[in-house]
Each structure stands twice: as structure tokens, then as C-alpha cells.
Amino acid sequence: MSPPTALARPAARHGWARAVAAVLTGLAVMVLVAALGLWAAGASGLPAGAFPRVVAATLVTAVGGSVEVSGDAGVFAESRAGLTVLPLSVTLAGALVLGDGFLRPLRHRAVASAGELAGWAARIAVLWLAALTGLAFAARQTFAVDTAGGPLGDLSGLLDASPRAGFTTDVPLTVLFGLLWLAGVLLLALLVARGAPLPGRLLRFQESVRPAAHAMVVLLLACVALGLGTALVAAATRGHAPATFALVLLGLPNVSWVGLTVGLGATWDGRVDGPFGLPMPHVLDRILRAPHTSALNMRSLTDYDGRMWWLVVAVAVLLLAVAFRMAVRSPARVRLWQHAVHLGVALALTVLMICLTCRVSAHFGLSLLGIGDLGGGLSGELFLMPRLWQTVGLGALWGLLAGFLGGLPARRVHRGGRVEGPFRSG
């Protein structure tokens, strides 16, 4: 028997020119999203021409790089700060563009050797490494903190304690995590794209991995799309358009994916204290701005607004939809319990990723002569942390149930990818 036509096609051209185009396009999209988001958040007014360096720092954090916040407040004072947050809108935009650039030359292929895929990925990685290094060295800046007006300003001047804050990057860690991020993006692109070629030895795994991985990407993108629609309606009806667009362009997946886990029944613990300007929805600010740690879950959301129960309905509908899509894209021989297991594992891993990437931790403060935070608008704290294993467990349970229920109607739908052998529907 002659091999399929797709196997006989010559290798696509994917040399250095295509690699340069893929990396530059990805960077350009990330810079655009980050710059517009920071501009909407008011960062364009930063002193000393710091805006481009803040954009560079945002890109570094978006790919998992390490940005260290530091402070200096003179001889008698100490300033301290810390920030851990991923601007996932920038991350998502870069991942989608880079993934598409990686897959584009490989389209219309059924099989590609491991050496060919590794060589193509290595070209992109070399260029990405150079870009990361440049961003890491560019993302450095120091600011003078204005304390004028009030007792704090007088005291700071008397004790030579004019506070300064800045940020810098850990170049080796930035390069390491940035390359790991790229590897994850390229691997996920191969797993998700139905037409992407795989090495022959891995083809047997695609019937269990690809449909579930694709379903999870569709679920995450659908959550972002629903969040975008909600944000645009809020901007049109309630005002505060700049803050809303800053949220959309910097942290929309952060909020949408946390909302997904809350709809599954998860709880996040958090607190907001001080004059933080991080973009977040008003409902989260109201729930978390308390003198003690607050629980963000369906109970606290519905106590604030009873209509929040619709979040559970939306999550259930989305899960059933992607479960049905996964079952339809799977070979017909896959049984119902296998659909349930595939989606349960996939959703548990997806929820784990959300818990690791959507955590927020920020703190800044100024103390004089070792006496606590002085306040006066110069101290604050923000954190949002998941109850990890509870959340992952809920994801697994929801995935098992949705995978089983979504596979039931798919049994009546004609499905491709049938594999030779006895058919068992149960």
C-alpha cells in the first residue's frame, strides 16, 4: 500500500527567515498589548522616561522572568517592596502568536521527524534567547517617591529619608524561565493543533492527548472571551473606561480564569490594603479590601451580588460544551469512562496551571528608625492565593463528570479518526 499523500510531501521551508519573522511578530504583539495596557493604567506619566523600561519589565514578567523590586530611603529609613504577578493578557497574546508562527511552516503534514521539529524549535529558541537577554537588561529603573505635603514629607526631609523605589531583573533566571515558557508554548501548540505533524512514535498518543488538550485551550479562550464581553459592557454602562481597558490588556485572563475556578467551587484567600493601582474588577476590590484575609468564593460573591450564581451555570455549560467537542474529536473506539478520565486529568492540570499563574502578591512600605510601616499612602499589601489542592481536586471531579456527560451525545455523532478493531460504545 502506498503511503498517504501527506507523508510524501516535501519538508516545508522553515529556516532562519521564518524564525526571525515568528519571534519578531510575537514580540511586537506583546509590546503592543503591554504598552496599551500600561498607558491605560496611567504608566505613561512615570518620570525620567521610564515607560519603555516598564514595558520591558512587563514583558519579562509575562514570560515568567524574574523582576526584583528594591527600595532605598536614606540613612535612617528603610523601604521595602515585592511584587509577584503575571500579566496574563500579554502572556496569552505572545503564546498565541508564537505558537502560530511555529506551526505555520509545518501545516499540511502528517508526520515530522523529531530531529526536524527540534531543529525548527532551536532556531526560534536562539532568537528568543537574544530577545530575552535584551529585555532583561532594559528592564531596570529607579524612581523617587514623592512625599511632599504633610508630616511624612517633613519627617522624611528632616531625617534624610527620601524614599526611592526601583526594579531590576535577574538575567539568568529570566533567561531560564523565558526559555522554559517558550518550550511550553511550542509543545502545547503541537499537542493542541489537529493538523500539526508529530514524530511517528508519538502518533499513538494523539487520540488521548490532543482532543483533551484542545478542549482545555478552547475552555480557557472561551472564559477570556466571556470576560472581554463583560468588561466591554461594564465600560459602556458604568464608565471607568481607562481602568477597564487596563484590566483587559494586562490581566483579563487572571480574572477570567480565577472566575472559572470559583465557578467550580474553589476558594481563593486574599486581601487588598493601601493605595494599590493594580487593575481589578470592583467586586474583587470590595470583597478583598478588609482588615483581615477574606475568602473569595461563590458564597462571598453571592453575598455581594446574588446574580453571581450565574457563574456556576456558565462554567457548567462551558465544560459540557468542551467535553462534547473533545468526544467528537476523539476516535469512535474511545469509551465513555475514558472520556471522563481524559477530561478529568486535563481539567485538573489546567486548574493547577491557573493556580500557579494567577497568584498575586504585592507589598511596599516605608519605615523610619525601625518603626513599622509609616502609612501615609506609602504602604500597602495585596495578595490572592488559591487553596491549591482543594481547587485541583474540584477540577478533577468536574472533569470526570463533564467528560462522561459530554461523551453521551457524542456517541450519536459521526466521528472521524476511527481505528481498526472492534467497536465498543460503552
mmCIF file of N, CA and C in Angstrom, residues 6-67:
data_model
loop_
_atom_site.group_PDB
_atom_site.id
_atom_site.type_symbol
_atom_site.label_atom_id
_atom_site.label_comp_id
_atom_site.label_asym_id
_atom_site.label_seq_id
_atom_site.Cartn_x
_atom_site.Cartn_y
_atom_site.Cartn_z
ATOM 1 N N ALA A 6 -0.034 13.011 2.295
ATOM 2 C CA ALA A 6 0.530 13.967 3.233
ATOM 3 C C ALA A 6 1.927 13.570 3.666
ATOM 4 N N LEU A 7 2.192 12.235 3.713
ATOM 5 C CA LEU A 7 3.500 11.791 4.147
ATOM 6 C C LEU A 7 4.544 12.014 3.076
ATOM 7 N N ALA A 8 4.127 12.075 1.818
ATOM 8 C CA ALA A 8 5.069 12.193 0.723
ATOM 9 C C ALA A 8 5.420 13.629 0.392
ATOM 10 N N ARG A 9 4.776 14.588 1.001
ATOM 11 C CA ARG A 9 5.057 15.987 0.700
ATOM 12 C C ARG A 9 6.454 16.359 1.167
ATOM 13 N N PRO A 10 7.122 17.211 0.424
ATOM 14 C CA PRO A 10 8.447 17.628 0.861
ATOM 15 C C PRO A 10 8.366 18.459 2.120
ATOM 16 N N ALA A 11 9.468 18.489 2.857
ATOM 17 C CA ALA A 11 9.516 19.260 4.092
ATOM 18 C C ALA A 11 9.292 20.730 3.818
ATOM 19 N N ALA A 12 8.498 21.352 4.655
ATOM 20 C CA ALA A 12 8.240 22.785 4.496
ATOM 21 C C ALA A 12 9.513 23.571 4.792
ATOM 22 N N ARG A 13 9.631 24.725 4.172
ATOM 23 C CA ARG A 13 10.788 25.580 4.392
ATOM 24 C C ARG A 13 10.592 26.351 5.688
ATOM 25 N N HIS A 14 11.426 26.095 6.638
ATOM 26 C CA HIS A 14 11.324 26.816 7.907
ATOM 27 C C HIS A 14 12.730 27.110 8.414
ATOM 28 N N GLY A 15 13.378 28.006 7.717
ATOM 29 C CA GLY A 15 14.730 28.390 8.071
ATOM 30 C C GLY A 15 14.756 29.618 8.957
ATOM 31 N N TRP A 16 15.900 30.314 8.953
ATOM 32 C CA TRP A 16 16.109 31.436 9.861
ATOM 33 C C TRP A 16 15.173 32.597 9.561
ATOM 34 N N ALA A 17 14.844 32.825 8.300
ATOM 35 C CA ALA A 17 13.971 33.961 7.967
ATOM 36 C C ALA A 17 12.598 33.793 8.613
ATOM 37 N N ARG A 18 12.069 32.588 8.517
ATOM 38 C CA ARG A 18 10.762 32.339 9.149
ATOM 39 C C ARG A 18 10.857 32.415 10.669
ATOM 40 N N ALA A 19 11.979 31.964 11.225
ATOM 41 C CA ALA A 19 12.155 32.044 12.678
ATOM 42 C C ALA A 19 12.205 33.494 13.141
ATOM 43 N N VAL A 20 12.945 34.336 12.401
ATOM 44 C CA VAL A 20 13.007 35.758 12.733
ATOM 45 C C VAL A 20 11.618 36.383 12.667
ATOM 46 N N ALA A 21 10.854 36.042 11.626
ATOM 47 C CA ALA A 21 9.505 36.596 11.492
ATOM 48 C C ALA A 21 8.614 36.168 12.641
ATOM 49 N N ALA A 22 8.714 34.887 13.058
ATOM 50 C CA ALA A 22 7.862 34.394 14.143
ATOM 51 C C ALA A 22 8.188 35.099 15.449
ATOM 52 N N VAL A 23 9.481 35.232 15.763
ATOM 53 C CA VAL A 23 9.871 35.843 17.034
ATOM 54 C C VAL A 23 9.553 37.333 17.042
ATOM 55 N N LEU A 24 9.867 38.032 15.966
ATOM 56 C CA LEU A 24 9.604 39.472 15.926
ATOM 57 C C LEU A 24 8.107 39.770 15.982
ATOM 58 N N THR A 25 7.307 38.958 15.310
ATOM 59 C CA THR A 25 5.860 39.170 15.359
ATOM 60 C C THR A 25 5.322 38.946 16.765
ATOM 61 N N GLY A 26 5.793 37.880 17.405
ATOM 62 C CA GLY A 26 5.357 37.626 18.775
ATOM 63 C C GLY A 26 5.739 38.751 19.716
ATOM 64 N N LEU A 27 6.978 39.221 19.619
ATOM 65 C CA LEU A 27 7.420 40.320 20.473
ATOM 66 C C LEU A 27 6.639 41.594 20.195
ATOM 67 N N ALA A 28 6.396 41.872 18.918
ATOM 68 C CA ALA A 28 5.670 43.097 18.569
ATOM 69 C C ALA A 28 4.269 43.090 19.160
ATOM 70 N N VAL A 29 3.595 41.952 19.101
ATOM 71 C CA VAL A 29 2.241 41.870 19.660
ATOM 72 C C VAL A 29 2.283 42.036 21.177
ATOM 73 N N MET A 30 3.252 41.410 21.829
ATOM 74 C CA MET A 30 3.365 41.539 23.282
ATOM 75 C C MET A 30 3.674 42.976 23.697
ATOM 76 N N VAL A 31 4.578 43.621 22.970
ATOM 77 C CA VAL A 31 4.902 45.026 23.281
ATOM 78 C C VAL A 31 3.674 45.901 23.104
ATOM 79 N N LEU A 32 2.920 45.676 22.035
ATOM 80 C CA LEU A 32 1.724 46.493 21.782
ATOM 81 C C LEU A 32 0.699 46.318 22.898
ATOM 82 N N VAL A 33 0.413 45.075 23.271
ATOM 83 C CA VAL A 33 -0.581 44.826 24.313
ATOM 84 C C VAL A 33 -0.124 45.411 25.644
ATOM 85 N N ALA A 34 1.153 45.191 25.999
ATOM 86 C CA ALA A 34 1.668 45.698 27.265
ATOM 87 C C ALA A 34 1.677 47.221 27.291
ATOM 88 N N ALA A 35 2.121 47.846 26.211
ATOM 89 C CA ALA A 35 2.202 49.308 26.169
ATOM 90 C C ALA A 35 0.821 49.940 26.270
ATOM 91 N N LEU A 36 -0.150 49.393 25.549
ATOM 92 C CA LEU A 36 -1.501 49.955 25.615
ATOM 93 C C LEU A 36 -2.102 49.750 27.002
ATOM 94 N N GLY A 37 -1.869 48.581 27.590
ATOM 95 C CA GLY A 37 -2.401 48.339 28.924
ATOM 96 C C GLY A 37 -1.792 49.254 29.967
ATOM 97 N N LEU A 38 -0.478 49.431 29.921
ATOM 98 C CA LEU A 38 0.186 50.323 30.874
ATOM 99 C C LEU A 38 -0.210 51.772 30.645
ATOM 100 N N TRP A 39 -0.387 52.148 29.395
ATOM 101 C CA TRP A 39 -0.850 53.514 29.092
ATOM 102 C C TRP A 39 -2.242 53.742 29.677
ATOM 103 N N ALA A 40 -3.130 52.766 29.511
ATOM 104 C CA ALA A 40 -4.475 52.898 30.073
ATOM 105 C C ALA A 40 -4.441 52.938 31.594
ATOM 106 N N ALA A 41 -3.433 52.282 32.194
ATOM 107 C CA ALA A 41 -3.304 52.286 33.655
ATOM 108 C C ALA A 41 -2.622 53.540 34.179
ATOM 109 N N GLY A 42 -2.157 54.419 33.286
ATOM 110 C CA GLY A 42 -1.541 55.674 33.711
ATOM 111 C C GLY A 42 -0.039 55.636 33.829
ATOM 112 N N ALA A 43 0.606 54.570 33.341
ATOM 113 C CA ALA A 43 2.057 54.465 33.489
ATOM 114 C C ALA A 43 2.827 55.367 32.540
ATOM 115 N N SER A 44 2.151 55.943 31.559
ATOM 116 C CA SER A 44 2.855 56.826 30.622
ATOM 117 C C SER A 44 3.366 58.088 31.312
ATOM 118 N N GLY A 45 2.834 58.427 32.484
ATOM 119 C CA GLY A 45 3.275 59.616 33.202
ATOM 120 C C GLY A 45 4.418 59.380 34.163
ATOM 121 N N LEU A 46 5.033 58.200 34.123
ATOM 122 C CA LEU A 46 6.156 57.930 35.012
ATOM 123 C C LEU A 46 7.335 58.856 34.690
ATOM 124 N N PRO A 47 8.086 59.267 35.712
ATOM 125 C CA PRO A 47 9.174 60.210 35.490
ATOM 126 C C PRO A 47 10.383 59.567 34.818
ATOM 127 N N ALA A 48 11.278 60.418 34.372
ATOM 128 C CA ALA A 48 12.591 60.007 33.837
ATOM 129 C C ALA A 48 12.478 59.087 32.631
ATOM 130 N N GLY A 49 11.426 59.254 31.852
ATOM 131 C CA GLY A 49 11.292 58.436 30.650
ATOM 132 C C GLY A 49 11.287 56.951 30.919
ATOM 133 N N ALA A 50 10.635 56.547 32.007
ATOM 134 C CA ALA A 50 10.691 55.145 32.437
ATOM 135 C C ALA A 50 9.707 54.246 31.712
ATOM 136 N N PHE A 51 8.798 54.807 30.947
ATOM 137 C CA PHE A 51 7.731 53.987 30.365
ATOM 138 C C PHE A 51 8.266 52.825 29.531
ATOM 139 N N PRO A 52 9.234 53.028 28.618
ATOM 140 C CA PRO A 52 9.720 51.873 27.844
ATOM 141 C C PRO A 52 10.328 50.785 28.720
ATOM 142 N N ARG A 53 10.995 51.193 29.810
ATOM 143 C CA ARG A 53 11.597 50.187 30.691
ATOM 144 C C ARG A 53 10.525 49.418 31.474
ATOM 145 N N VAL A 54 9.442 50.089 31.812
ATOM 146 C CA VAL A 54 8.339 49.398 32.472
ATOM 147 C C VAL A 54 7.681 48.418 31.509
ATOM 148 N N VAL A 55 7.569 48.807 30.245
ATOM 149 C CA VAL A 55 7.041 47.880 29.239
ATOM 150 C C VAL A 55 7.943 46.649 29.136
ATOM 151 N N ALA A 56 9.266 46.880 29.118
ATOM 152 C CA ALA A 56 10.197 45.743 29.059
ATOM 153 C C ALA A 56 10.045 44.843 30.275
ATOM 154 N N ALA A 57 9.894 45.439 31.460
ATOM 155 C CA ALA A 57 9.704 44.637 32.670
ATOM 156 C C ALA A 57 8.403 43.846 32.608
ATOM 157 N N THR A 58 7.377 44.427 32.026
ATOM 158 C CA THR A 58 6.103 43.719 31.887
ATOM 159 C C THR A 58 6.253 42.511 30.984
ATOM 160 N N LEU A 59 6.999 42.652 29.885
ATOM 161 C CA LEU A 59 7.236 41.515 29.013
ATOM 162 C C LEU A 59 8.047 40.435 29.719
ATOM 163 N N VAL A 60 9.028 40.849 30.519
ATOM 164 C CA VAL A 60 9.835 39.878 31.248
ATOM 165 C C VAL A 60 8.970 39.060 32.200
ATOM 166 N N THR A 61 8.110 39.727 32.961
ATOM 167 C CA THR A 61 7.244 39.003 33.888
ATOM 168 C C THR A 61 6.213 38.158 33.146
ATOM 169 N N ALA A 62 5.798 38.598 31.962
ATOM 170 C CA ALA A 62 4.785 37.857 31.212
ATOM 171 C C ALA A 62 5.270 36.491 30.778
ATOM 172 N N VAL A 63 6.573 36.313 30.615
ATOM 173 C CA VAL A 63 7.114 35.018 30.197
ATOM 174 C C VAL A 63 7.764 34.280 31.362
ATOM 175 N N GLY A 64 7.461 34.712 32.581
ATOM 176 C CA GLY A 64 7.962 34.019 33.749
ATOM 177 C C GLY A 64 9.294 34.498 34.259
ATOM 178 N N GLY A 65 9.819 35.599 33.704
ATOM 179 C CA GLY A 65 11.098 36.126 34.144
ATOM 180 C C GLY A 65 11.030 36.712 35.539
ATOM 181 N N SER A 66 12.197 36.984 36.097
ATOM 182 C CA SER A 66 12.295 37.452 37.474
ATOM 183 C C SER A 66 12.593 38.945 37.490
ATOM 184 N N VAL A 67 11.646 39.730 38.024
ATOM 185 C CA VAL A 67 11.829 41.164 38.232
ATOM 186 C C VAL A 67 11.858 41.421 39.724
#
